[in-house]
């Protein structure tokens, strides 16, 4: 066993108590957490995020696949069934049509006409495209996995075609995001320059709901929400026409982490095509273009940088995990990967009690309690464990894994944690953390990331 064989914990007073919480017990608790959040067709993330989310759904499906593969199928089926006619898979699906203690809800987005004829309302932006990875994993767990692949494959192709057609209009091989929410790493300091670079006009009144669930100091400040909301209002005004948005959107960023996940998803698509005896030419071309785009255009001196298309500038003022997530997806050369790991070490990412802080402790914007500006997150740790393992950095992957496990043993399934104290700094009862725990516990030998077989 690679990662979960023995929990190496420091010998403080609670070590014995912690070690008593075995992987078997945690597995039961993780399953209970998922079962308790099942809504019949999909999983509620938790009370704070009471809907189905873009990249959370594939993560959840990987957890379900370990013990209830039929639910894993349903999770992805219900998400892919809400694909827009242009191929877009939306960031949020409001399955019951209600906002439910979440802002912005369907009324603010007004994206319903695009959400498919009978479908539930959705938001009008995207999140990281991990669906192909989820589909491939779930199909492995299903007795009729090939049927599921057949159903999902054309939908996945439409999704990636949308991304390359609408988000890479110049054929750079790199797709752009048009809102920090699209990155999934919403409040990284890297986005500040672009987000605060535009004039803010009057914003119709709105009421935040997120800070009714967790302490204000953990969430983005109001000045960020004003800008998040202003971007939503612009998308709505453009009636979700991508060309119109592109001409009028001051936030257009080529995010290396997003593109790395797209690389990994393209590799999964190639594999699915081969399993179905279909031509893999299109996803192969996508994979080549995006991995080359990442290497040639966004890499420099031990990390990747985002490019702000609107202001035509590299976003190089900050040091965050976004620069290293491309270890996942196979784009960096071995030499680049080695430099990235050297730089991760030099920038203090492994110096906190629990790795990996989302923003480097050496960055002036580092805040160990603030959303994406320091706390340790299951999503990013999962990507980094997989990426580091793929390039042979097993010791570092193992140390992240051990820290993550200890956090779960001490605090249960939380959204994120203070990288020194381990205290939860976000939402509790977080199903995605439970799902990722189940996925890692089952696949603890860390197979190569979605390499085409
Ligand atoms: C967080 O983002 C949402 C907006 O999408 C929010 O803050 O309201 C992020 O952590 C995002 O990555 C995640 O998908 C979502 C639901 O877990 O929450």
Short mmCIF file of C-alpha atoms and ligand atoms in Angstrom, two decimals:
data_model
loop_
_atom_site.label_atom_id
_atom_site.label_comp_id
_atom_site.label_asym_id
_atom_site.label_seq_id
_atom_site.Cartn_x
_atom_site.Cartn_y
_atom_site.Cartn_z
CA UNK A 1 0.00 0.00 0.00
CA UNK A 2 1.32 3.35 -0.94
CA UNK A 3 -0.43 6.06 0.98
CA UNK A 4 -2.90 4.75 3.46
CA UNK A 5 -0.87 1.93 4.96
CA UNK A 6 0.19 3.77 8.09
CA UNK A 7 -0.69 7.18 9.35
CA UNK A 8 2.59 8.73 10.42
CA UNK A 9 1.52 11.33 12.93
CA UNK A 10 3.54 13.40 15.33
CA UNK A 11 3.37 11.99 18.84
CA UNK A 12 1.30 14.51 20.67
CA UNK A 13 -1.40 13.74 23.22
CA UNK A 14 -4.08 12.95 20.68
CA UNK A 15 -2.03 10.57 18.57
CA UNK A 16 -3.47 7.42 20.13
CA UNK A 17 -7.00 8.74 19.78
CA UNK A 18 -6.38 9.66 16.18
CA UNK A 19 -4.81 6.36 15.26
CA UNK A 20 -7.87 4.67 16.70
CA UNK A 21 -9.90 6.26 13.90
CA UNK A 22 -9.07 3.68 11.32
CA UNK A 23 -9.45 3.90 7.59
CA UNK A 24 -12.39 1.51 7.94
CA UNK A 25 -14.16 3.90 10.31
CA UNK A 26 -13.44 6.87 8.07
CA UNK A 27 -14.70 4.94 5.07
CA UNK A 28 -17.98 4.29 6.88
CA UNK A 29 -18.26 7.94 7.83
CA UNK A 30 -17.48 9.10 4.31
CA UNK A 31 -20.17 6.80 2.92
CA UNK A 32 -22.65 8.09 5.49
CA UNK A 33 -21.80 11.66 4.49
CA UNK A 34 -22.50 10.92 0.83
CA UNK A 35 -25.63 8.88 1.54
CA UNK A 36 -27.00 11.70 3.71
CA UNK A 37 -26.53 14.24 0.91
CA UNK A 38 -28.04 12.17 -1.91
CA UNK A 39 -31.03 13.95 -3.46
CA UNK A 40 -32.25 11.22 -5.80
CA UNK A 41 -30.37 12.29 -8.93
CA UNK A 42 -27.29 14.07 -7.59
CA UNK A 43 -25.47 15.02 -4.41
CA UNK A 44 -25.95 18.25 -2.48
CA UNK A 45 -22.44 19.58 -1.79
CA UNK A 46 -23.49 20.71 1.72
CA UNK A 47 -25.78 23.30 3.36
CA UNK A 48 -23.74 26.21 2.06
CA UNK A 49 -23.67 24.96 -1.52
CA UNK A 50 -27.08 23.29 -1.88
CA UNK A 51 -26.91 22.54 -5.63
CA UNK A 52 -24.93 20.52 -8.15
CA UNK A 53 -21.57 22.04 -9.04
CA UNK A 54 -19.33 21.79 -12.12
CA UNK A 55 -16.12 20.15 -10.96
CA UNK A 56 -17.53 18.89 -7.66
CA UNK A 57 -19.84 16.48 -9.52
CA UNK A 58 -17.03 14.45 -11.19
CA UNK A 59 -15.13 14.38 -7.89
CA UNK A 60 -18.28 13.14 -6.16
CA UNK A 61 -18.85 10.53 -8.84
CA UNK A 62 -15.39 9.09 -8.17
CA UNK A 63 -16.32 8.69 -4.50
CA UNK A 64 -19.69 7.10 -5.29
CA UNK A 65 -17.98 4.77 -7.76
CA UNK A 66 -16.18 3.09 -4.84
CA UNK A 67 -19.39 1.79 -3.24
CA UNK A 68 -22.54 2.74 -5.21
CA UNK A 69 -21.56 2.94 -8.88
CA UNK A 70 -25.18 3.39 -9.97
CA UNK A 71 -25.30 6.68 -8.06
CA UNK A 72 -21.98 7.65 -9.60
CA UNK A 73 -23.58 7.17 -13.01
CA UNK A 74 -26.63 9.22 -11.98
CA UNK A 75 -24.46 12.05 -10.66
CA UNK A 76 -22.81 12.47 -14.05
CA UNK A 77 -25.92 11.67 -16.07
CA UNK A 78 -27.86 14.42 -14.34
CA UNK A 79 -25.01 16.87 -14.90
CA UNK A 80 -24.43 16.01 -18.57
CA UNK A 81 -28.19 16.12 -19.21
CA UNK A 82 -28.08 19.83 -18.39
CA UNK A 83 -25.52 20.60 -21.03
CA UNK A 84 -26.42 23.72 -23.01
CA UNK A 85 -27.16 23.47 -26.70
CA UNK A 86 -23.80 25.13 -27.41
CA UNK A 87 -22.06 22.31 -25.50
CA UNK A 88 -21.36 24.22 -22.29
CA UNK A 89 -21.58 22.35 -18.99
CA UNK A 90 -22.62 24.95 -16.46
CA UNK A 91 -20.96 25.72 -13.14
CA UNK A 92 -24.19 25.26 -11.15
CA UNK A 93 -27.41 23.34 -11.81
CA UNK A 94 -30.31 24.53 -9.65
CA UNK A 95 -32.19 21.25 -9.82
CA UNK A 96 -35.28 22.38 -7.94
CA UNK A 97 -35.26 25.84 -9.50
CA UNK A 98 -34.71 27.60 -6.18
CA UNK A 99 -31.77 29.72 -5.01
CA UNK A 100 -31.95 28.15 -1.51
CA UNK A 101 -29.66 30.21 0.68
CA UNK A 102 -27.24 30.68 -2.17
CA UNK A 103 -26.33 33.77 -4.13
CA UNK A 104 -26.41 34.26 -7.06
CA UNK A 105 -29.43 32.08 -7.77
CA UNK A 106 -31.37 31.51 -11.02
CA UNK A 107 -33.05 34.96 -10.93
CA UNK A 108 -29.77 36.79 -11.04
CA UNK A 109 -28.32 34.58 -13.77
CA UNK A 110 -31.46 34.49 -15.95
CA UNK A 111 -29.76 31.79 -17.98
CA UNK A 112 -32.78 29.51 -18.10
CA UNK A 113 -33.55 29.84 -21.84
CA UNK A 114 -30.13 28.35 -22.54
CA UNK A 115 -30.34 25.52 -20.04
CA UNK A 116 -32.12 23.03 -22.27
CA UNK A 117 -35.85 22.69 -22.87
CA UNK A 118 -36.98 20.68 -19.89
CA UNK A 119 -33.91 21.11 -17.77
CA UNK A 120 -33.54 22.94 -14.50
CA UNK A 121 -32.14 26.47 -14.50
CA UNK A 122 -28.39 26.80 -14.37
CA UNK A 123 -25.75 29.45 -13.91
CA UNK A 124 -24.11 30.87 -17.03
CA UNK A 125 -20.43 30.08 -16.66
CA UNK A 126 -18.24 26.98 -16.42
CA UNK A 127 -15.84 25.25 -14.03
CA UNK A 128 -12.80 22.99 -14.60
CA UNK A 129 -13.71 20.27 -17.14
CA UNK A 130 -13.11 17.08 -15.16
CA UNK A 131 -16.19 15.27 -16.53
CA UNK A 132 -14.30 12.96 -18.91
CA UNK A 133 -12.11 11.81 -16.03
CA UNK A 134 -15.18 11.10 -13.92
CA UNK A 135 -16.94 9.27 -16.75
CA UNK A 136 -13.96 7.05 -17.38
CA UNK A 137 -13.61 6.19 -13.71
CA UNK A 138 -17.33 5.49 -13.23
CA UNK A 139 -17.50 3.28 -16.33
CA UNK A 140 -14.79 1.07 -14.80
CA UNK A 141 -17.06 0.46 -11.80
CA UNK A 142 -20.26 -0.29 -13.76
CA UNK A 143 -21.17 -3.74 -15.09
CA UNK A 144 -22.41 -2.06 -18.29
CA UNK A 145 -19.66 0.56 -18.34
CA UNK A 146 -19.37 0.47 -22.11
CA UNK A 147 -23.01 1.57 -22.50
CA UNK A 148 -22.35 4.49 -20.18
CA UNK A 149 -19.25 5.46 -22.19
CA UNK A 150 -21.32 5.33 -25.39
CA UNK A 151 -23.94 7.62 -23.87
CA UNK A 152 -21.47 10.07 -22.41
CA UNK A 153 -18.83 10.26 -25.14
CA UNK A 154 -20.68 12.50 -27.66
CA UNK A 155 -21.68 14.83 -24.83
CA UNK A 156 -18.10 15.09 -23.64
CA UNK A 157 -16.93 15.81 -27.18
CA UNK A 158 -19.51 18.63 -27.45
CA UNK A 159 -18.28 20.04 -24.15
CA UNK A 160 -14.64 20.13 -25.22
CA UNK A 161 -15.63 21.48 -28.66
CA UNK A 162 -17.43 24.33 -26.92
CA UNK A 163 -14.28 25.12 -24.92
CA UNK A 164 -11.99 25.15 -27.95
CA UNK A 165 -14.46 26.96 -30.21
CA UNK A 166 -15.63 29.66 -27.81
CA UNK A 167 -12.78 29.98 -25.33
CA UNK A 168 -9.80 29.66 -27.66
CA UNK A 169 -10.94 31.79 -30.60
CA UNK A 170 -7.38 32.41 -31.84
CA UNK A 171 -6.35 28.75 -31.75
CA UNK A 172 -3.60 29.26 -29.15
CA UNK A 173 -4.33 25.85 -27.67
CA UNK A 174 -5.21 27.61 -24.39
CA UNK A 175 -8.78 28.23 -23.33
CA UNK A 176 -9.71 31.27 -21.28
CA UNK A 177 -11.96 31.70 -18.27
CA UNK A 178 -14.20 34.74 -18.00
CA UNK A 179 -14.91 34.77 -14.25
CA UNK A 180 -12.80 33.79 -11.21
CA UNK A 181 -15.55 31.26 -10.37
CA UNK A 182 -14.70 29.43 -13.57
CA UNK A 183 -11.23 28.58 -12.25
CA UNK A 184 -12.62 26.76 -9.20
CA UNK A 185 -9.77 28.48 -7.29
CA UNK A 186 -11.96 31.52 -7.04
CA UNK A 187 -10.19 33.91 -4.75
CA UNK A 188 -6.50 33.32 -5.49
CA UNK A 189 -4.55 36.58 -5.25
CA UNK A 190 -3.41 35.96 -8.84
CA UNK A 191 -6.82 37.12 -10.10
CA UNK A 192 -6.76 40.42 -8.17
CA UNK A 193 -4.98 42.44 -10.87
CA UNK A 194 -7.52 41.52 -13.55
CA UNK A 195 -10.55 41.64 -11.25
CA UNK A 196 -9.78 45.10 -9.93
CA UNK A 197 -8.55 46.46 -13.25
CA UNK A 198 -11.95 47.56 -14.54
CA UNK A 199 -14.31 50.42 -13.75
CA UNK A 200 -17.27 49.31 -11.67
CA UNK A 201 -20.61 50.82 -12.64
CA UNK A 202 -23.75 50.68 -10.48
CA UNK A 203 -24.65 47.17 -9.45
CA UNK A 204 -28.31 46.36 -8.81
CA UNK A 205 -28.80 45.44 -5.14
CA UNK A 206 -27.97 41.92 -4.03
CA UNK A 207 -27.67 40.01 -0.80
CA UNK A 208 -24.84 37.63 -0.11
CA UNK A 209 -25.76 34.32 1.50
CA UNK A 210 -22.37 32.65 1.80
CA UNK A 211 -21.41 34.58 4.92
CA UNK A 212 -24.53 33.35 6.68
CA UNK A 213 -22.95 29.90 6.67
CA UNK A 214 -19.34 30.60 7.60
CA UNK A 215 -17.56 33.41 9.36
CA UNK A 216 -17.08 36.51 7.20
CA UNK A 217 -13.33 36.49 7.65
CA UNK A 218 -13.07 33.17 5.81
CA UNK A 219 -14.92 34.37 2.74
CA UNK A 220 -14.05 36.92 0.02
CA UNK A 221 -14.59 40.56 1.00
CA UNK A 222 -17.59 42.53 -0.30
CA UNK A 223 -15.45 44.39 -2.83
CA UNK A 224 -14.77 41.01 -4.47
CA UNK A 225 -18.45 40.06 -4.47
CA UNK A 226 -19.32 43.37 -6.12
CA UNK A 227 -17.03 42.47 -8.99
CA UNK A 228 -18.11 38.83 -9.15
CA UNK A 229 -21.70 40.06 -9.40
CA UNK A 230 -20.88 42.77 -11.94
CA UNK A 231 -19.42 40.12 -14.24
CA UNK A 232 -22.56 37.99 -13.90
CA UNK A 233 -24.65 41.03 -14.80
CA UNK A 234 -22.57 41.59 -17.93
CA UNK A 235 -23.00 37.97 -19.05
CA UNK A 236 -26.75 38.25 -18.57
CA UNK A 237 -26.83 41.53 -20.50
CA UNK A 238 -25.02 39.79 -23.37
CA UNK A 239 -27.62 37.00 -23.23
CA UNK A 240 -24.79 34.49 -22.84
CA UNK A 241 -23.57 35.04 -26.38
CA UNK A 242 -19.89 34.14 -26.12
CA UNK A 243 -18.72 36.51 -28.87
CA UNK A 244 -20.61 39.39 -27.27
CA UNK A 245 -19.22 38.53 -23.84
CA UNK A 246 -15.70 38.29 -25.24
CA UNK A 247 -15.98 41.79 -26.68
CA UNK A 248 -17.14 43.29 -23.43
CA UNK A 249 -15.62 41.23 -20.63
CA UNK A 250 -12.68 42.75 -18.72
CA UNK A 251 -11.82 39.41 -17.12
CA UNK A 252 -10.44 37.03 -19.78
CA UNK A 253 -7.69 34.87 -18.34
CA UNK A 254 -5.80 31.83 -19.58
CA UNK A 255 -5.46 29.91 -16.33
CA UNK A 256 -2.75 27.20 -16.41
CA UNK A 257 -4.56 25.07 -13.83
CA UNK A 258 -7.76 25.08 -15.89
CA UNK A 259 -5.84 24.17 -19.04
CA UNK A 260 -3.95 21.42 -17.21
CA UNK A 261 -7.23 19.84 -16.13
CA UNK A 262 -8.38 20.10 -19.73
CA UNK A 263 -5.23 18.23 -20.78
CA UNK A 264 -6.00 15.46 -18.31
CA UNK A 265 -9.61 15.36 -19.52
CA UNK A 266 -8.44 15.12 -23.13
CA UNK A 267 -6.30 12.13 -22.20
CA UNK A 268 -9.34 10.51 -20.63
CA UNK A 269 -11.32 11.24 -23.81
CA UNK A 270 -8.61 9.62 -25.94
CA UNK A 271 -8.83 6.55 -23.76
CA UNK A 272 -12.64 6.46 -23.98
CA UNK A 273 -12.50 6.81 -27.79
CA UNK A 274 -10.14 3.85 -28.00
CA UNK A 275 -12.33 1.75 -25.72
CA UNK A 276 -15.25 2.48 -28.04
CA UNK A 277 -13.18 1.80 -31.18
CA UNK A 278 -13.71 5.37 -32.36
CA UNK A 279 -11.18 7.73 -33.87
CA UNK A 280 -9.28 9.66 -31.17
CA UNK A 281 -7.88 12.22 -33.61
CA UNK A 282 -9.81 15.20 -32.26
CA UNK A 283 -8.93 14.76 -28.55
CA UNK A 284 -5.37 13.86 -29.54
CA UNK A 285 -5.04 17.18 -31.37
CA UNK A 286 -6.54 19.00 -28.40
CA UNK A 287 -4.15 17.33 -25.99
CA UNK A 288 -1.13 18.19 -28.14
CA UNK A 289 -2.21 21.82 -28.64
CA UNK A 290 -2.99 22.51 -24.99
CA UNK A 291 0.02 20.75 -23.50
CA UNK A 292 2.27 22.57 -25.95
CA UNK A 293 0.50 25.88 -25.28
CA UNK A 294 1.09 25.41 -21.56
CA UNK A 295 4.76 24.51 -21.98
CA UNK A 296 5.60 27.15 -24.55
CA UNK A 297 3.46 30.08 -23.48
CA UNK A 298 2.71 29.86 -19.79
CA UNK A 299 5.82 28.27 -18.25
CA UNK A 300 8.77 30.20 -16.88
CA UNK A 301 11.40 29.49 -14.28
CA UNK A 302 9.89 26.65 -12.27
CA UNK A 303 6.18 27.39 -12.52
CA UNK A 304 3.26 28.25 -14.78
CA UNK A 305 1.66 31.70 -14.97
CA UNK A 306 -1.76 32.89 -16.03
CA UNK A 307 -2.11 35.22 -19.00
CA UNK A 308 -4.58 38.11 -18.93
CA UNK A 309 -5.87 38.35 -22.51
CA UNK A 310 -7.81 41.53 -21.87
CA UNK A 311 -4.84 43.52 -20.55
CA UNK A 312 -2.33 41.48 -22.57
CA UNK A 313 -0.12 40.77 -19.60
CA UNK A 314 1.22 37.82 -17.61
CA UNK A 315 -0.16 37.64 -14.08
CA UNK A 316 3.09 37.27 -12.19
CA UNK A 317 2.59 39.23 -8.98
CA UNK A 318 1.67 36.27 -6.80
CA UNK A 319 2.77 32.80 -5.78
CA UNK A 320 -0.03 30.26 -5.58
CA UNK A 321 -0.73 26.59 -6.33
CA UNK A 322 -2.23 27.58 -9.66
CA UNK A 323 1.36 27.64 -10.96
CA UNK A 324 1.99 23.99 -10.04
CA UNK A 325 -1.31 22.23 -10.72
CA UNK A 326 -0.15 21.59 -14.31
CA UNK A 327 1.87 18.68 -12.89
CA UNK A 328 -1.56 17.08 -13.23
CA UNK A 329 -2.38 16.36 -16.87
CA UNK A 330 1.12 15.62 -18.16
CA UNK A 331 2.01 18.91 -19.90
CA UNK A 332 5.38 19.74 -18.27
CA UNK A 333 8.59 18.10 -19.47
CA UNK A 334 10.47 16.07 -16.84
CA UNK A 335 12.93 18.90 -16.51
CA UNK A 336 10.18 21.44 -15.97
CA UNK A 337 8.58 19.14 -13.39
CA UNK A 338 11.86 18.92 -11.45
CA UNK A 339 12.19 22.72 -11.46
CA UNK A 340 8.60 23.02 -10.28
CA UNK A 341 9.23 20.76 -7.32
CA UNK A 342 12.42 22.66 -6.45
CA UNK A 343 10.43 25.86 -6.55
CA UNK A 344 7.56 24.43 -4.47
CA UNK A 345 10.20 23.65 -1.83
CA UNK A 346 11.82 27.06 -2.09
CA UNK A 347 8.48 28.89 -1.78
CA UNK A 348 7.59 27.25 1.52
CA UNK A 349 4.61 25.15 0.37
CA UNK A 350 5.89 22.18 2.37
CA UNK A 351 6.86 24.23 5.42
CA UNK A 352 3.42 24.55 6.95
CA UNK A 353 2.23 21.87 9.36
CA UNK A 354 -0.27 20.70 6.75
CA UNK A 355 0.61 20.88 3.06
CA UNK A 356 -0.27 22.35 0.64
CA UNK A 357 -1.42 25.90 1.39
CA UNK A 358 -3.31 27.24 -1.64
CA UNK A 359 -1.22 30.43 -1.61
CA UNK A 360 2.46 30.36 -0.64
CA UNK A 361 3.22 31.51 2.93
CA UNK A 362 5.89 33.72 1.34
CA UNK A 363 3.32 35.68 -0.66
CA UNK A 364 2.31 39.03 0.90
CA UNK A 365 -1.35 38.14 0.19
CA UNK A 366 -1.09 34.85 2.12
CA UNK A 367 -3.91 34.58 4.66
CA UNK A 368 -4.23 31.18 6.36
CA UNK A 369 -7.93 31.71 7.08
CA UNK A 370 -9.17 33.28 3.89
CA UNK A 371 -10.84 31.42 1.06
CA UNK A 372 -8.19 30.24 -1.45
CA UNK A 373 -5.53 32.59 -0.06
CA UNK A 374 -3.84 30.09 2.23
CA UNK A 375 -6.09 27.29 3.55
CA UNK A 376 -5.41 23.68 2.57
CA UNK A 377 -8.08 22.28 0.21
CA UNK A 378 -8.99 18.71 -0.71
CA UNK A 379 -9.52 19.60 -4.39
CA UNK A 380 -6.02 21.03 -4.90
CA UNK A 381 -4.31 18.40 -2.76
CA UNK A 382 -5.92 15.66 -4.83
CA UNK A 383 -4.65 17.24 -8.07
CA UNK A 384 -1.17 17.76 -6.65
CA UNK A 385 -0.92 14.24 -5.21
CA UNK A 386 -1.80 12.82 -8.61
CA UNK A 387 0.51 15.18 -10.50
CA UNK A 388 3.50 14.67 -8.20
CA UNK A 389 3.03 10.89 -8.32
CA UNK A 390 2.89 10.90 -12.10
CA UNK A 391 6.29 12.53 -12.24
CA UNK A 392 7.75 10.19 -9.63
CA UNK A 393 7.79 12.56 -6.63
CA UNK A 394 6.26 9.98 -4.34
CA UNK A 395 7.68 11.29 -1.07
CA UNK A 396 6.09 14.65 -1.49
CA UNK A 397 2.82 13.10 -2.63
CA UNK A 398 2.90 10.90 0.46
CA UNK A 399 3.51 13.80 2.82
CA UNK A 400 0.51 15.69 1.39
CA UNK A 401 -1.56 12.53 1.69
CA UNK A 402 -0.62 11.96 5.30
CA UNK A 403 -1.43 15.54 6.26
CA UNK A 404 -4.79 15.34 4.49
CA UNK A 405 -5.65 12.14 6.28
CA UNK A 406 -4.74 13.59 9.65
CA UNK A 407 -6.97 16.60 8.99
CA UNK A 408 -9.89 14.28 8.30
CA UNK A 409 -9.17 12.23 11.41
CA UNK A 410 -9.10 15.32 13.58
CA UNK A 411 -11.88 17.38 12.06
CA UNK A 412 -14.03 15.24 9.79
CA UNK A 413 -14.90 16.17 6.20
CA UNK A 414 -14.43 19.92 5.87
CA UNK A 415 -14.08 22.25 2.93
CA UNK A 416 -10.65 23.59 3.90
CA UNK A 417 -8.26 24.06 6.82
CA UNK A 418 -5.76 26.44 8.35
CA UNK A 419 -2.39 25.11 7.14
CA UNK A 420 -0.74 25.47 10.57
CA UNK A 421 -3.41 24.68 13.16
CA UNK A 422 -5.51 22.43 10.93
CA UNK A 423 -8.67 24.17 12.20
CA UNK A 424 -11.53 24.20 9.65
CA UNK A 425 -11.69 27.57 7.90
CA UNK A 426 -14.64 26.93 5.59
CA UNK A 427 -17.84 24.92 5.38
CA UNK A 428 -18.36 21.69 7.30
CA UNK A 429 -19.96 18.40 6.25
CA UNK A 430 -18.30 18.79 2.88
CA UNK A 431 -19.21 15.89 0.63
CA UNK A 432 -16.43 16.43 -1.90
CA UNK A 433 -13.78 15.88 0.79
CA UNK A 434 -15.57 12.65 1.76
CA UNK A 435 -15.69 11.52 -1.89
CA UNK A 436 -12.02 12.29 -2.49
CA UNK A 437 -11.12 10.40 0.67
CA UNK A 438 -12.99 7.33 -0.66
CA UNK A 439 -11.34 7.65 -4.04
CA UNK A 440 -7.85 7.85 -2.59
CA UNK A 441 -8.49 5.07 -0.08
CA UNK A 442 -9.52 2.76 -2.91
CA UNK A 443 -6.85 3.84 -5.37
CA UNK A 444 -4.01 4.26 -2.95
CA UNK A 445 -1.40 3.04 -5.37
CA UNK A 446 -1.88 6.32 -7.27
CA UNK A 447 -2.06 5.06 -10.84
CA UNK A 448 -0.72 7.26 -13.60
CA UNK A 449 -3.06 10.17 -14.24
CA UNK A 450 -5.45 9.31 -17.01
CA UNK A 451 -2.69 8.25 -19.32
CA UNK A 452 -4.23 6.68 -22.38
CA UNK A 453 -3.97 2.94 -21.93
C1 LIG B 1 -16.64 27.47 -4.21
O1 LIG B 1 -17.18 28.34 -5.19
C2 LIG B 1 -18.51 28.83 -5.17
C3 LIG B 1 -18.74 29.48 -6.52
O2 LIG B 1 -18.61 28.52 -7.54
C4 LIG B 1 -18.74 29.84 -4.07
O3 LIG B 1 -17.80 30.25 -3.38
O4 LIG B 1 -19.90 30.20 -3.89
C5 LIG B 1 -15.27 27.03 -4.75
O5 LIG B 1 -14.51 26.42 -3.75
C6 LIG B 1 -15.46 26.11 -5.95
O6 LIG B 1 -14.23 25.59 -6.38
C7 LIG B 1 -16.40 24.96 -5.61
O7 LIG B 1 -16.67 24.22 -6.78
C8 LIG B 1 -17.72 25.46 -5.01
C9 LIG B 1 -18.59 24.34 -4.47
O8 LIG B 1 -17.84 23.46 -3.69
O9 LIG B 1 -17.45 26.37 -3.92
#
